[in-house]
Amino acid sequence: MTLPKYHLDRARAQSFGSDSEQYDRYRPSPPDALVDDLVALRAVDVLDVGCGTGKVAVALAGRGMRVLGVEVDGRMADVTRAHGVPVEVASFESWDAAGRRFDLITCSDAWHWIDPVVGSEKAAALLRPGGTLALFWSSYLLEASVEAVFQRIYDEHAPKARTHSYEPLQARSEPFEPIAAFGPVETRTYRWDTTVSATEWVGLLATFSDHRALAPENLTALQAALYEAIEDVGGSMAVSRGVHAAFARRL
């Protein structure tokens, strides 16, 4: 399956910082099991690419790693710095590492915004031998009955947006460019069930780029209709959350 070239849509790629506090409030932190697996790599120096508001960077720093973030949006970077992790503002493709090397490079829900060829080659150059590139994407699966109701709401208010109840395409396709510097790719899935309130769900949706691209009045109408639908079933709903990760070791 050929993935859309998201990295070419720079306006959409750099749209998240316009409400960085909402992004920080509603985007989930990585699951403990994923953080445990990253810690088990025994990395000392970590580079978190497209660190956003620091969800992954803060978790790893809290486990004793020396973490540096790279983030294209200064407003997002400010939130990460407020959490105590240093960030340098630049696109990963143009970022100057100034000779620094890393044991682990992470990227959560952002690698599709990076040129896949340049990104893989640069990651390989920045990793010490034996270091790991770890890419991961989040997913949210709804019950079929809820998804059907939501789809009707999207058809009415935002036919070009997705309900975001799906497994990410990136997790089912090769996430790394096939360059010789990396060994075989290992994939892992971390899944857990949770309950999400109407406020949490509509707040989360507003952080996704396809929803941010909607006209404000359309987004408001969509959120109101979804909120009402969730309230009609008790004010919360079951969500199966997942993180789909791919690891490749630098040869």
XYZ file of C-alpha atoms in Angstrom:
251
model
C 0.000 0.000 0.000
C 1.336 3.398 -0.984
C 1.044 5.923 1.826
C 0.186 9.581 1.183
C 3.196 11.863 1.166
C 2.259 13.675 4.350
C 5.703 15.254 4.676
C 5.017 17.414 1.628
C 2.046 19.117 3.320
C 4.073 21.506 5.461
C 1.129 23.688 6.509
C -0.643 20.673 7.955
C 2.560 19.272 9.445
C 3.155 22.503 11.337
C -0.432 23.175 12.401
C -0.291 21.564 15.838
C 1.354 24.394 17.754
C -1.575 26.761 17.320
C -3.072 25.142 20.433
C -0.142 23.405 22.071
C -1.763 23.366 25.522
C -4.763 21.413 24.205
C -2.406 18.987 22.485
C -0.555 18.477 25.757
C -3.800 18.007 27.668
C -5.512 15.465 25.412
C -2.808 13.491 23.613
C -1.979 10.367 25.649
C 1.391 9.594 27.186
C 3.133 6.416 25.993
C 2.090 3.206 27.756
C 4.360 1.982 30.544
C 5.100 -1.243 28.638
C 6.562 0.712 25.717
C 8.617 2.903 28.032
C 9.896 -0.259 29.758
C 10.982 -1.700 26.396
C 12.787 1.516 25.487
C 14.534 1.628 28.866
C 15.602 -1.992 28.372
C 17.688 -0.876 25.386
C 20.040 0.715 27.948
C 20.397 3.905 25.965
C 22.092 6.886 27.568
C 21.670 9.620 24.961
C 18.230 9.843 23.367
C 16.969 12.045 20.547
C 13.185 12.461 20.381
C 12.285 13.587 16.863
C 9.134 15.655 16.454
C 8.855 15.662 20.230
C 5.698 17.787 20.273
C 4.856 18.698 23.854
C 7.211 16.070 25.250
C 4.996 13.050 25.896
C 7.756 10.546 25.117
C 10.716 12.742 26.010
C 9.428 13.447 29.504
C 8.671 9.772 30.149
C 12.183 8.718 29.145
C 13.878 11.542 31.025
C 11.942 10.469 34.084
C 13.549 7.045 33.774
C 17.069 8.467 33.875
C 17.856 8.918 30.188
C 19.533 12.025 28.814
C 16.936 13.251 26.297
C 17.080 15.983 23.679
C 14.032 16.930 21.641
C 13.894 18.253 18.101
C 10.649 19.996 17.189
C 9.756 22.136 14.199
C 7.196 24.252 16.088
C 8.537 26.583 18.745
C 5.206 26.721 20.572
C 5.221 22.958 21.048
C 8.888 23.093 22.045
C 8.116 25.628 24.777
C 5.720 23.154 26.420
C 8.350 20.411 26.387
C 10.909 22.760 27.910
C 8.395 23.649 30.618
C 8.335 19.935 31.451
C 12.099 20.028 31.952
C 13.420 18.544 28.683
C 15.686 20.593 26.372
C 14.477 21.093 22.807
C 16.080 22.521 19.673
C 13.681 24.043 17.146
C 14.162 22.815 13.581
C 12.826 20.303 11.123
C 14.635 17.005 11.569
C 15.783 17.069 7.957
C 17.567 20.430 8.404
C 18.604 20.082 12.058
C 22.337 20.401 12.741
C 23.425 17.771 15.268
C 26.803 19.503 15.636
C 28.636 16.199 15.836
C 26.446 14.689 18.542
C 25.527 10.996 18.408
C 22.789 9.016 20.127
C 22.010 5.530 21.396
C 18.285 5.790 20.726
C 16.166 7.888 18.384
C 12.427 7.933 19.009
C 9.554 9.435 17.056
C 5.926 9.213 18.159
C 3.075 9.943 15.734
C 5.331 12.172 13.651
C 7.570 10.161 11.297
C 5.029 10.511 8.459
C 5.700 14.280 8.538
C 9.402 13.646 7.760
C 10.899 12.918 4.363
C 11.233 9.118 4.573
C 14.500 8.862 2.657
C 16.227 11.816 4.322
C 14.857 10.812 7.715
C 16.116 7.226 7.601
C 19.536 8.217 6.291
C 19.928 10.957 8.881
C 18.828 8.685 11.719
C 21.393 6.111 10.656
C 24.106 8.766 10.615
C 23.189 10.033 14.091
C 22.984 6.644 15.786
C 25.991 5.012 17.353
C 26.621 1.436 16.169
C 24.105 -0.805 17.881
C 21.761 2.107 18.551
C 18.036 1.856 17.833
C 15.531 3.833 15.816
C 12.074 3.400 17.376
C 9.006 4.724 15.576
C 5.466 4.428 16.906
C 1.912 5.433 16.104
C -1.240 5.550 18.190
C -4.616 4.041 17.358
C -8.099 4.282 18.838
C -10.688 1.593 18.122
C -14.347 2.174 18.960
C -17.159 -0.312 19.332
C -18.900 -0.983 16.017
C -22.212 0.528 17.122
C -20.515 3.757 18.227
C -18.417 3.902 15.073
C -21.563 3.643 12.942
C -23.170 6.579 14.752
C -19.991 8.623 14.462
C -19.670 7.906 10.750
C -23.124 9.336 10.102
C -22.125 12.475 12.013
C -18.922 12.811 9.966
C -20.833 12.291 6.725
C -22.978 15.276 7.668
C -20.432 17.678 9.161
C -16.957 16.651 7.953
C -16.993 14.105 5.120
C -13.289 14.571 4.394
C -12.173 13.904 7.971
C -11.752 10.479 9.554
C -13.428 9.199 12.698
C -9.954 8.072 13.854
C -11.215 4.648 14.806
C -8.680 2.654 12.783
C -5.338 0.915 12.852
C -2.696 3.324 11.497
C -1.537 2.615 7.976
C 2.039 3.212 9.017
C 1.933 0.208 11.357
C 0.862 -2.091 8.515
C 3.468 -0.857 6.057
C 7.240 -0.692 6.086
C 7.989 2.406 8.214
C 11.689 2.537 7.373
C 13.304 3.172 4.067
C 15.217 -0.033 3.226
C 18.746 1.256 3.731
C 21.631 -1.057 4.522
C 22.546 0.707 7.767
C 19.631 -0.905 9.641
C 19.015 -4.507 10.535
C 15.625 -6.245 10.360
C 12.625 -4.283 11.613
C 10.863 -5.651 14.688
C 7.253 -4.605 15.293
C 5.335 -4.672 18.563
C 1.817 -3.635 19.528
C 0.791 -2.365 22.944
C -2.945 -2.328 23.547
C -5.171 -1.484 26.483
C -8.835 -0.743 27.056
C -10.017 2.473 28.621
C -13.074 4.676 29.054
C -13.115 8.141 27.495
C -15.497 10.970 28.363
C -17.223 13.129 25.786
C -14.986 16.068 26.713
C -11.833 13.991 26.361
C -12.820 12.555 22.981
C -13.804 15.809 21.285
C -10.716 17.468 22.802
C -8.470 14.731 21.408
C -10.023 14.942 17.942
C -9.267 18.657 17.758
C -5.532 17.836 17.983
C -5.544 15.753 14.773
C -4.337 17.516 11.648
C -7.310 16.599 9.445
C -9.665 18.058 12.059
C -7.528 21.171 12.487
C -7.826 21.686 8.729
C -11.622 21.986 8.967
C -13.287 25.374 8.890
C -13.793 26.486 12.522
C -17.574 26.389 12.228
C -17.459 22.847 10.811
C -15.162 21.638 13.579
C -17.399 23.201 16.217
C -20.504 21.579 14.733
C -18.752 18.205 14.482
C -17.555 18.361 18.071
C -20.997 19.359 19.333
C -22.687 16.483 17.511
C -20.120 13.941 18.722
C -20.354 15.274 22.261
C -24.128 14.914 22.202
C -23.863 11.358 20.822
C -21.526 10.319 23.648
C -23.697 12.015 26.245
C -26.663 10.045 24.897
C -24.915 6.784 25.820
C -24.012 7.873 29.334
C -21.322 10.516 28.857
C -18.431 8.151 28.170
C -17.506 5.293 25.848
C -15.148 2.320 25.681
C -12.033 2.831 23.571
C -9.392 0.234 22.753
C -6.162 2.203 22.565
C -3.020 0.972 20.955
C 0.543 1.947 20.151
C 2.125 0.239 17.167
C 5.911 0.366 17.305
C 8.706 -0.508 14.890
C 12.304 -0.922 16.054
C 15.396 -1.121 13.867
C 18.962 -1.453 15.128
C 21.870 0.433 13.582
C 24.354 -2.132 12.267
